Coordinates of C-alpha atoms (C1' of nucleotides) in Angstrom, one line a residue:
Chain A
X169 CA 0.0 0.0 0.0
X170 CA 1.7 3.0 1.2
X171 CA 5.5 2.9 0.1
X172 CA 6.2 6.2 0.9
X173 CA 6.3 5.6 5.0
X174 CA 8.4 2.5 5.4
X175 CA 9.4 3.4 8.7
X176 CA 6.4 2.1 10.8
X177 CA 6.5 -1.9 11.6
X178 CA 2.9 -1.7 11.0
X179 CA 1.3 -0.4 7.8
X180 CA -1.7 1.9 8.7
X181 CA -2.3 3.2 5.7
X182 CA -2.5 6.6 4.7
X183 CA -3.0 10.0 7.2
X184 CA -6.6 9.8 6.3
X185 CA -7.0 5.8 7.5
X186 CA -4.6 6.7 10.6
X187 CA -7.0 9.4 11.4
X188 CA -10.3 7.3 10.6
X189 CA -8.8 4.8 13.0
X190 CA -8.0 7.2 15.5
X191 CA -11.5 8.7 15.7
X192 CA -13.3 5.4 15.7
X193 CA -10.8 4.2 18.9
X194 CA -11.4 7.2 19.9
X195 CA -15.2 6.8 19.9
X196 CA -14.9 3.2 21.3
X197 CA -13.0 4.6 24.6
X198 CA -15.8 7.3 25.1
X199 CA -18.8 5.2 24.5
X200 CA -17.0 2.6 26.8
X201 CA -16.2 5.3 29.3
X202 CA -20.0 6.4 29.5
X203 CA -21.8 3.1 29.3
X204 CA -19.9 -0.4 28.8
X205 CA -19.8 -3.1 26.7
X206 CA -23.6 -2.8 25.9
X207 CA -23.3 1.0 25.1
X208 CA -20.7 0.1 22.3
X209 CA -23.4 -0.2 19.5
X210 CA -21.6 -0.3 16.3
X211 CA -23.7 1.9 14.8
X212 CA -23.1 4.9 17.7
X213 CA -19.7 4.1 17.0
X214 CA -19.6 4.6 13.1
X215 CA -21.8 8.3 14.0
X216 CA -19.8 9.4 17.0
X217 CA -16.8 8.9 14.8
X218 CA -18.2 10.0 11.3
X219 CA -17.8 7.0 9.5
X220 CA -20.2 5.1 7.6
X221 CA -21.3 1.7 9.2
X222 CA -19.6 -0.2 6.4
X223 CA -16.5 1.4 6.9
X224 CA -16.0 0.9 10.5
X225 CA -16.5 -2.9 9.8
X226 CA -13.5 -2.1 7.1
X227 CA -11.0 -1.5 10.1
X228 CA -12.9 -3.9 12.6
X229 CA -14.4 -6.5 11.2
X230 CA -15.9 -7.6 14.5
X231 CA -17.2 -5.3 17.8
X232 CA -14.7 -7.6 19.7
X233 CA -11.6 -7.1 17.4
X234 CA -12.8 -3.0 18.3
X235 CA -12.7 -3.6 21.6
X236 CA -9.6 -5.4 22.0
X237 CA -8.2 -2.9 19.6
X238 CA -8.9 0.0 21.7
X239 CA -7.8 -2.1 24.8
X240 CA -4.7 -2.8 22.9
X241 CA -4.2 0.8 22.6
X242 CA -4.9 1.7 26.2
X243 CA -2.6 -0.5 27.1
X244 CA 0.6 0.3 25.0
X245 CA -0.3 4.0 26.6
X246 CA -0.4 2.3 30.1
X247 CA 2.5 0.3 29.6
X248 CA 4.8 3.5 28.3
X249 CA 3.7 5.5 31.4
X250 CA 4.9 2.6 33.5
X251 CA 7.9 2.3 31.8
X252 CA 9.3 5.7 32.9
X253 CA 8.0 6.1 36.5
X254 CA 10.7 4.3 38.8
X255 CA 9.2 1.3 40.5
X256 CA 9.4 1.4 44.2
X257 CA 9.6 -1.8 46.6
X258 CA 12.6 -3.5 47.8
X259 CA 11.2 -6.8 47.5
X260 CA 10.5 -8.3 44.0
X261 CA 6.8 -9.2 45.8
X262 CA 6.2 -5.5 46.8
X263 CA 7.5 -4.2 43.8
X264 CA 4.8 -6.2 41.8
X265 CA 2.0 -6.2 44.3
X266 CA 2.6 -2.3 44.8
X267 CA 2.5 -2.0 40.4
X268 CA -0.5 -4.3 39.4
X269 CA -2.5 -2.6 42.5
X270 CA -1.9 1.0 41.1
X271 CA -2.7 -0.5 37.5
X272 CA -6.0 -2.1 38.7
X273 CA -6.7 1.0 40.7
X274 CA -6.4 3.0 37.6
X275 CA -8.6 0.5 35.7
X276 CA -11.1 1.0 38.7
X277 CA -11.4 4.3 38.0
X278 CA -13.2 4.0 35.0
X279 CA -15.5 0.6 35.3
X280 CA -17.3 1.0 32.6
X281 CA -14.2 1.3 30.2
X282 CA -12.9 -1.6 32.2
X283 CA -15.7 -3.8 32.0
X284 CA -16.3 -3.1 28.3
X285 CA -12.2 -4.2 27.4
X286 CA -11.8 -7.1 30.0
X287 CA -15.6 -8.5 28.7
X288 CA -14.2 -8.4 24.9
X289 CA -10.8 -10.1 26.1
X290 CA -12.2 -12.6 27.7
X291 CA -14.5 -13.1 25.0
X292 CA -12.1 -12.8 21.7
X293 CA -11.7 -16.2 20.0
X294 CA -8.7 -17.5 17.6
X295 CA -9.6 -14.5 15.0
X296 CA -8.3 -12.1 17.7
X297 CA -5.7 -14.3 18.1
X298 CA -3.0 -11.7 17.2
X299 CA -4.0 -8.7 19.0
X300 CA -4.9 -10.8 22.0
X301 CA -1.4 -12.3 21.6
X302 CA 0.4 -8.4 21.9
X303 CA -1.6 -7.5 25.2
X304 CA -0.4 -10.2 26.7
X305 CA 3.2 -9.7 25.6
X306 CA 2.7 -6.6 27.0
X307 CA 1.7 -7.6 30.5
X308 CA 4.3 -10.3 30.5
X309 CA 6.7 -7.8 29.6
X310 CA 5.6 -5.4 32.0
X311 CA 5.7 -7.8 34.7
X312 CA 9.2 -9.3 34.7
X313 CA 10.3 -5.8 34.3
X314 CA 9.0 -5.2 37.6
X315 CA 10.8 -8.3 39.2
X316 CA 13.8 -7.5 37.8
X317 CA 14.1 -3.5 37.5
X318 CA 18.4 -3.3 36.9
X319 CA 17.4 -5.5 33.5
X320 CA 20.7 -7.1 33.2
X321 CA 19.4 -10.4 35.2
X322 CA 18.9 -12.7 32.6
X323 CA 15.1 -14.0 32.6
X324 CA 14.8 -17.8 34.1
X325 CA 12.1 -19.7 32.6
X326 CA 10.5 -19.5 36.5
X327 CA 10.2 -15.6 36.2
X328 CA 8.5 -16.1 32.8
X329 CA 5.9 -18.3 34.3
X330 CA 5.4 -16.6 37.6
X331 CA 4.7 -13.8 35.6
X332 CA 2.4 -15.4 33.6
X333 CA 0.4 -17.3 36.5
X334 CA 0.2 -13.7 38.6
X335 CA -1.3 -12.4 34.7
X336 CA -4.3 -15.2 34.8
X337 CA -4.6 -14.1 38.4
X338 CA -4.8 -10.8 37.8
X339 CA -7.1 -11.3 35.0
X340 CA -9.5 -14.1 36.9
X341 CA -9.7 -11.2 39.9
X342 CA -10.6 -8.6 36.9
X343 CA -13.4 -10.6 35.7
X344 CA -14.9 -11.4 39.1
X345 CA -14.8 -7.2 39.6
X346 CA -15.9 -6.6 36.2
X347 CA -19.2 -8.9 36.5
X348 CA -19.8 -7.8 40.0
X349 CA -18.9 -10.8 41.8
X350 CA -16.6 -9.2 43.9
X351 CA -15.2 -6.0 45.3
X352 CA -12.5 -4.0 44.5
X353 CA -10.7 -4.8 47.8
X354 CA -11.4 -8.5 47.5
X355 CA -9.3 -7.7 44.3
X356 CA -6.3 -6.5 45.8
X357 CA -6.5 -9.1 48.5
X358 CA -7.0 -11.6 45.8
X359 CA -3.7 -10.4 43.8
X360 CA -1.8 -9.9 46.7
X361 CA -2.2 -13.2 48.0
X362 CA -1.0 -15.0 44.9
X363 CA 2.4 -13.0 44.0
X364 CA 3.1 -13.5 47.9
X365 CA 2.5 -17.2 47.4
X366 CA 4.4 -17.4 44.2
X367 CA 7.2 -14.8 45.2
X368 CA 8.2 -16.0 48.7
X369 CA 12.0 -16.1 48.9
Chain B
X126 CA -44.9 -24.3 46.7
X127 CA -44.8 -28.1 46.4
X128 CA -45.7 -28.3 50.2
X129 CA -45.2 -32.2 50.1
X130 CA -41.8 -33.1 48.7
X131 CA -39.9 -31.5 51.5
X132 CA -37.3 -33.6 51.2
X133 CA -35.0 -31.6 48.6
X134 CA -33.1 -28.4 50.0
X135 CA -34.1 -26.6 47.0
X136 CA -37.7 -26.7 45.6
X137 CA -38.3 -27.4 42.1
X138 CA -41.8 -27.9 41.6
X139 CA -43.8 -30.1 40.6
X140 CA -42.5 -33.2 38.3
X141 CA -43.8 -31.8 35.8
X142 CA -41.5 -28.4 36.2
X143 CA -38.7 -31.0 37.0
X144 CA -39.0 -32.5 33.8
X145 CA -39.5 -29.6 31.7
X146 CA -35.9 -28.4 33.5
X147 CA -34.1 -31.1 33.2
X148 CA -35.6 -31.6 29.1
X149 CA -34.2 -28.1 28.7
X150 CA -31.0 -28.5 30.1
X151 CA -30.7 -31.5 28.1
X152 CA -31.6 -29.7 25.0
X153 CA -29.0 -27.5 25.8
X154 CA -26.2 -29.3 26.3
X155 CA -26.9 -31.8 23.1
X156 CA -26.8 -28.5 21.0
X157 CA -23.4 -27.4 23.1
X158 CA -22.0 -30.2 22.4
X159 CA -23.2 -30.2 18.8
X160 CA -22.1 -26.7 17.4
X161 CA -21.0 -24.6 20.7
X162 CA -21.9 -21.3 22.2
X163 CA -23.2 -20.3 18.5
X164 CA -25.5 -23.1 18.2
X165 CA -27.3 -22.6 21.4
X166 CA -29.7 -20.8 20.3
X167 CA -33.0 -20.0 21.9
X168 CA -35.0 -20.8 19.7
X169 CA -33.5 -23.9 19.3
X170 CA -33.5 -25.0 22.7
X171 CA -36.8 -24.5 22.8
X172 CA -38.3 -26.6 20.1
X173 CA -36.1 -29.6 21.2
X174 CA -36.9 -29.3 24.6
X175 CA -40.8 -29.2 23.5
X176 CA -41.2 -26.1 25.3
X177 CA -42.2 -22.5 24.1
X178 CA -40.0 -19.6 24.0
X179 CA -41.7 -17.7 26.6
X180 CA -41.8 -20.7 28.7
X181 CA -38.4 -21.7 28.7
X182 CA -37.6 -18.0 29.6
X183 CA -39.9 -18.6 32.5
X184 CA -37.0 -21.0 33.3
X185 CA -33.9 -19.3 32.7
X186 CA -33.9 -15.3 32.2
X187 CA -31.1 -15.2 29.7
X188 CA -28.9 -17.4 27.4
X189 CA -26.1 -17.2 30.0
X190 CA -27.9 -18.2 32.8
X191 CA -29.1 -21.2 31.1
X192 CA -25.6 -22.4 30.0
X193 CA -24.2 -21.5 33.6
X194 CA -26.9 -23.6 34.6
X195 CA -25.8 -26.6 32.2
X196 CA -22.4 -26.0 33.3
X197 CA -23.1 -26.4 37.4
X198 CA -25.4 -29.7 36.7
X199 CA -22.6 -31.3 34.1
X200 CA -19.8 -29.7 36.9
X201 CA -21.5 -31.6 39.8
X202 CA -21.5 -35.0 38.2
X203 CA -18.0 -34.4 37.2
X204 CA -16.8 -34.0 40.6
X205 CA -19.3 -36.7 42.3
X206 CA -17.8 -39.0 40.0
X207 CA -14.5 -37.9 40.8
X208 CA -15.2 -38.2 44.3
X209 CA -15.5 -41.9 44.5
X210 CA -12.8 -42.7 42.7
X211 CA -9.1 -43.4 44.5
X212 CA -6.7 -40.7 44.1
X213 CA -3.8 -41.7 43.0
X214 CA -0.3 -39.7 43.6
X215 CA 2.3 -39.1 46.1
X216 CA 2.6 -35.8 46.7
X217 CA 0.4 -32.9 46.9
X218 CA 1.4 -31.8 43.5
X219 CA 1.5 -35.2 41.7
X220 CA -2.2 -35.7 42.9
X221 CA -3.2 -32.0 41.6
X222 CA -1.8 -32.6 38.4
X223 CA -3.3 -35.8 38.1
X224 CA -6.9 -34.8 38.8
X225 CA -6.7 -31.5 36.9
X226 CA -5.8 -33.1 33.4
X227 CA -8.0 -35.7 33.7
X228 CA -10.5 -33.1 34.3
X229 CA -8.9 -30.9 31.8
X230 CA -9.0 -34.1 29.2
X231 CA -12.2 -34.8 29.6
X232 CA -13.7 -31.4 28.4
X233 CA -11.7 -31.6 25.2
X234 CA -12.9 -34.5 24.3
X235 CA -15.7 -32.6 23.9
X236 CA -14.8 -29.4 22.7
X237 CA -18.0 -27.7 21.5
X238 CA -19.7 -28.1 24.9
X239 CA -16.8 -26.9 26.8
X240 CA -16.5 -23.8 24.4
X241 CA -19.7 -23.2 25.1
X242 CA -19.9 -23.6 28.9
X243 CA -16.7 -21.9 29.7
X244 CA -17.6 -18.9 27.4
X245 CA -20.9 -18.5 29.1
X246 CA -19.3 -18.5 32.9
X247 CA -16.8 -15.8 31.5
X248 CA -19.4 -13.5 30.0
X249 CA -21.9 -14.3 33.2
X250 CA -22.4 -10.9 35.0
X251 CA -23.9 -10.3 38.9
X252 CA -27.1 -11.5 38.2
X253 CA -25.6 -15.3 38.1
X254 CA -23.7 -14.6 40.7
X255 CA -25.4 -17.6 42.6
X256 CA -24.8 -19.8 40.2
X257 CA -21.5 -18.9 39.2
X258 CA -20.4 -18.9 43.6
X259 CA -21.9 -22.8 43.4
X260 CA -19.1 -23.8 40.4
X261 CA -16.8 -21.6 42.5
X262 CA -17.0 -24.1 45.5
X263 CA -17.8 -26.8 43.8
X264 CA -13.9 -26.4 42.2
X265 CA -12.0 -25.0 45.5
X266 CA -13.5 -28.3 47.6
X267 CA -12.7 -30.3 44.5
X268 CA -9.1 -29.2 44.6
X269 CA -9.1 -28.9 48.3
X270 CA -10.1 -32.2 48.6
X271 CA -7.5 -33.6 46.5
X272 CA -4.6 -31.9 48.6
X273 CA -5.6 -33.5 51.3
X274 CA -7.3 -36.4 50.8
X275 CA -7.5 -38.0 54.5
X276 CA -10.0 -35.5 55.4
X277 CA -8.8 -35.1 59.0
X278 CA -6.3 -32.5 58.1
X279 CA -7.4 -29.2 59.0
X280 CA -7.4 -26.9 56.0
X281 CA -5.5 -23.9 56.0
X282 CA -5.7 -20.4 54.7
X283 CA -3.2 -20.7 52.2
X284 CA -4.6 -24.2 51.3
X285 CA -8.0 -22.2 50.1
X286 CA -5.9 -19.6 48.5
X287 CA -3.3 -22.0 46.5
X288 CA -6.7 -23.9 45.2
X289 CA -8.4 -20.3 44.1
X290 CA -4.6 -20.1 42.5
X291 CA -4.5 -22.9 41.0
X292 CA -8.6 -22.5 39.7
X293 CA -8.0 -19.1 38.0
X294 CA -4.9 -20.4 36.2
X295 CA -7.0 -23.5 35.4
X296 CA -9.8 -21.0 34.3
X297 CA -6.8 -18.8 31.9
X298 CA -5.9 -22.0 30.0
X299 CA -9.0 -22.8 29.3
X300 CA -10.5 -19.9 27.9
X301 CA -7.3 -20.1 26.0
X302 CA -7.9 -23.2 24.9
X303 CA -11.7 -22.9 24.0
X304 CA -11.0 -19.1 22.1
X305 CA -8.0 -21.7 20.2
X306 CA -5.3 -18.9 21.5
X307 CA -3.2 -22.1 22.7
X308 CA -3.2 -26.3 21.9
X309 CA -4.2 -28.6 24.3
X310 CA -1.0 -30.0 25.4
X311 CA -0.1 -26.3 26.1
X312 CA -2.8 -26.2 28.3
X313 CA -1.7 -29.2 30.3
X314 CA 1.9 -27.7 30.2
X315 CA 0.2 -24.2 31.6
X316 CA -1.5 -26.0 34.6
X317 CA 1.5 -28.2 35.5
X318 CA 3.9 -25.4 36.0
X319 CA 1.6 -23.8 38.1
X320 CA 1.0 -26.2 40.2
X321 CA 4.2 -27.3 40.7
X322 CA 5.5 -23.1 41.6
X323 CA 2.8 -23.5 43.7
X324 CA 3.0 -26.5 46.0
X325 CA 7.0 -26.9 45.9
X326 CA 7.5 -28.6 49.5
Chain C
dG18 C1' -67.2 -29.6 40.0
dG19 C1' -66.6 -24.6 39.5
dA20 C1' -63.8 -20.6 39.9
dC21 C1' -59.6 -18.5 40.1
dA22 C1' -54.6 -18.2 39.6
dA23 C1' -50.5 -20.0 37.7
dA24 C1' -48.1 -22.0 34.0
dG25 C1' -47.7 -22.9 29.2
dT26 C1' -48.4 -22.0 24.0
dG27 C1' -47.6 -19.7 19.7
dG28 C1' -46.0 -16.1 17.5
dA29 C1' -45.4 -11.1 16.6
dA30 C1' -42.2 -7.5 17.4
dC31 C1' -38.0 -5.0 18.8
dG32 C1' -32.9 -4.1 19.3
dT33 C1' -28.4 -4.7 18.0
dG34 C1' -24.4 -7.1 15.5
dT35 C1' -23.5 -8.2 11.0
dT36 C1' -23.8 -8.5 5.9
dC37 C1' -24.7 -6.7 1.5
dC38 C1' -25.7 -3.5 -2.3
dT39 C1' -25.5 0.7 -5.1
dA40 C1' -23.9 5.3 -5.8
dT41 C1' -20.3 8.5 -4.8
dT42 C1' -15.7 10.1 -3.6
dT43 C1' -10.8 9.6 -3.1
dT44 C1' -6.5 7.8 -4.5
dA45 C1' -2.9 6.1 -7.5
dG46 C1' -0.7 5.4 -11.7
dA47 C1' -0.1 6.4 -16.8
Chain D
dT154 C1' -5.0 15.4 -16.5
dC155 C1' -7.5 11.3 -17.3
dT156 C1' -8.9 6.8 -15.8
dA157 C1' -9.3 2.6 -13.2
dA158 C1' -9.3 0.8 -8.6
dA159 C1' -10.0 1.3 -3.9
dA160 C1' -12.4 3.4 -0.2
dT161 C1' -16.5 5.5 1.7
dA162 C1' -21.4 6.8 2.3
dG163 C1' -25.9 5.6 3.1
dG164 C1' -29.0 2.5 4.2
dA165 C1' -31.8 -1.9 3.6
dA166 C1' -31.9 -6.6 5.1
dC167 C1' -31.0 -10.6 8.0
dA168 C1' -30.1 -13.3 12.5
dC169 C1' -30.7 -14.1 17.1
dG170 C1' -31.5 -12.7 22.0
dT171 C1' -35.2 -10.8 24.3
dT172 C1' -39.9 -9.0 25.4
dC173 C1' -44.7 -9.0 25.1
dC174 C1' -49.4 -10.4 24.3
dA175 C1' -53.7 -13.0 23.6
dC176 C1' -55.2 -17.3 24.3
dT177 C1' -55.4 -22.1 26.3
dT178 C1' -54.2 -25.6 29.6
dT179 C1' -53.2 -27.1 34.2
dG180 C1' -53.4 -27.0 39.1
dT181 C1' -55.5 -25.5 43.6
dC182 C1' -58.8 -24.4 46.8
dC183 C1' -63.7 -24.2 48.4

DNA sequence: GGACAAAGTGGAACGTGTTCCTATTTTAGA
DNA sequence: TCTAAAATAGGAACACGTTCCACTTTGTCC
C-alpha cells in the first residue's frame, strides 16, 4: 500500500485511514467510558466517529476485534507511562503487588471502560488471536520488568511463568470485579495473595 | 410451593416443572456439544426441549444463565464421579496434576460443549452470581479435597488460597484453549507449571 | 365440580451485531 | 490530467436474544 512511510512496523495506511482509525478508537473509549460493553453499539460508534457503518466494519471487522483494539491501545499507553516512573519496593513481591494494584486501581477508575475491554478479552476467540497475543506480551513484559528493574538479570524460565500465573490471576480477579462478583478490595487481597505465594523467597 | 416433597433443599416444583428443567438442560447441552456457544440458540432449545420460548424463559432469564446452569449440573456430576474414585499420587502436586488433566482431558474431548460452557461462565455478570459462587465451590472443595485427601487434616488459609490459585490459572488455560489462543498440550503444560511453583514442599 | 390463579403455547415485534448492495468520492498510476 | 481501482457513504436486510401479548391448559382451593 503505502510505500512512501516505510518506517512504521505496521502499515496503517494513509494519514486519512490513521485518522479514521484514530477517531473510531477514539469513539470506542468514550462510548466505553460512559456506558460499557452494551453501550458500544456499532452503529453509535460509526456516528460518534463520522464513519459510515460499512467502513467501521472495514477496520474492525468484528465489535470484539474494536474492543480489543482499543484495549490494545490503552494498554501500550499504560504500559509507556509505567515504563518511565521508577518502581518502588525493595522486595520483588512488593514491587509487583505495589505496580499491578496501582494498575488495577487506575482500571477502577473507569468501570465501565474496564468492564467493556476485559468482557471483549475474555470473549475474543482464535480471530483475535494476534491482538490478543500483543496485550499479553505486554503484560508479561511489564511484569518481569517489575521483578527485575536493573534488566541485566537474565530472565529464568521460572520468572516467565510466575509472571504469567500472577497475569491469569490478575485477569480471573478482573473478571470477578468486572461482572460484580466481587469488590475492589477483594481484588487486591486476591492479587496480593497470589504473587506472595508465588514470590516468597 | 410443592408443600409435600420437602425432602430436597431446593424446591423445584412439581414433576412436571422438574421435567421440563431437566428436558431443557438437556436440549442445551446436546446443542453445546453439537455446534457450541453459536449453536445454542434460543429458539432452538426451545423446540427440542418441546417447550415455548416464553416458557423456557420462565426458566432461565437469559442465554447465559441457562448455560451456567448446564455448566453447574454437568460440573456436579463431574466432581461426584470424581469423588469416589481413588486418588492416586504421592505428593500434593503429583495428585493436583493428576486430577486437573484428567479433568482438563475430559472437556476436550468434547470441545464444542466446553467452548460453550466456559464462554458462558466468562461472559456471566452479577445477576448469576449464585450460580457462578456454586461452580466456585464446587472447584476449591474439589481441589481442596485432592490436597488433602484423609480428610482429617485441618485446612488452612493458604490451602484455600493456593486452590483459588490454581482455579484461575486453570480458568486462563481454558478460555485459552476454548477461544484456540493455545493447543491442548499447552494447556496441560500451563497448569502443570503452576502447580508445581505453587506447592513446591 | 366450579372458579380463580399459575403456567404454558404460539407467535409477533423490537434491538443490535453483521452483511450486502449501489452510488459517490478519493487515491494512485499512466 | 484522465482513468481505473479502492475506499467510503448511506441504508436496507437478516439473524438471534429478548420482550410481550392474547389465548389455552393445568393446578388448587372451596
Amino acid at each position: 500500500m503505502s510505500t512512501t512511510n516505510s518506517l512504521a512496523v505496521e502499515d496503517l495506511g494513509s494519514a486519512a485511514q490513521r485518522d479514521r482509525r484514530k477517531r473510531i478508537l477514539d469513539a470506542t473509549i468514550t462510548l466505553a467510558s460512559q456506558g460499557g460493553f452494551d453501550a458500544v453499539q456499532m452503529r453509535a460508534v460509526a456516528e460518534q466517529a463520522d464513519v459510515a457503518l460499512g467502513t467501521l466494519y472495514r477496520y474492525f471487522p468484528s465489535k470484539i476485534h474494536l474492543l480489543v483494539s482499543a484495549l490494545q491501545r490503552e494498554f501500550e499507553r499504560t504500559e509507556t507511562a509505567l515504563r518511565d516512573r521508577p518502581i518502588e519496593g525493595d522486595t520483588t513481591a512488593e514491587r509487583v503487588i505495589t505496580v499491578l494494584k496501582r494498575t488495577t486501581r487506575g482500571m477502577q477508575s473507569d468501570p465501565q471502560l474496564t468492564e467493556a475491554l476485559t468482557r471483549a478479552f475474555m470473549f475474543a476467540d482464535a480471530s483475535v488471536a494476534a491482538e490478543i497475543h500483543q496485550v499479553g506480551m505486554l503484560l508479561t513484559s511489564m511484569l518481569t520488568r517489575v521483578m527485575h528493574p536493573e534488566g541485566h538479570t537474565e530472565l529464568t524460565e521460572e520468572d516467565v511463568a510466575i509472571a504469567r500465573v500472577i497475569g491469569d490471576v490478575w485477569l480471573s480477579a478482573l473478571v470477578g470485579w468486572v461482572t460484580g462478583r466481587s469488590t475492589a478490595a477483594e481484588t487486591g487481597q486476591q492479587i496480593e495473595v497470589a504473587v506472595k505465594l508465588l514470590l516468597r523467597d
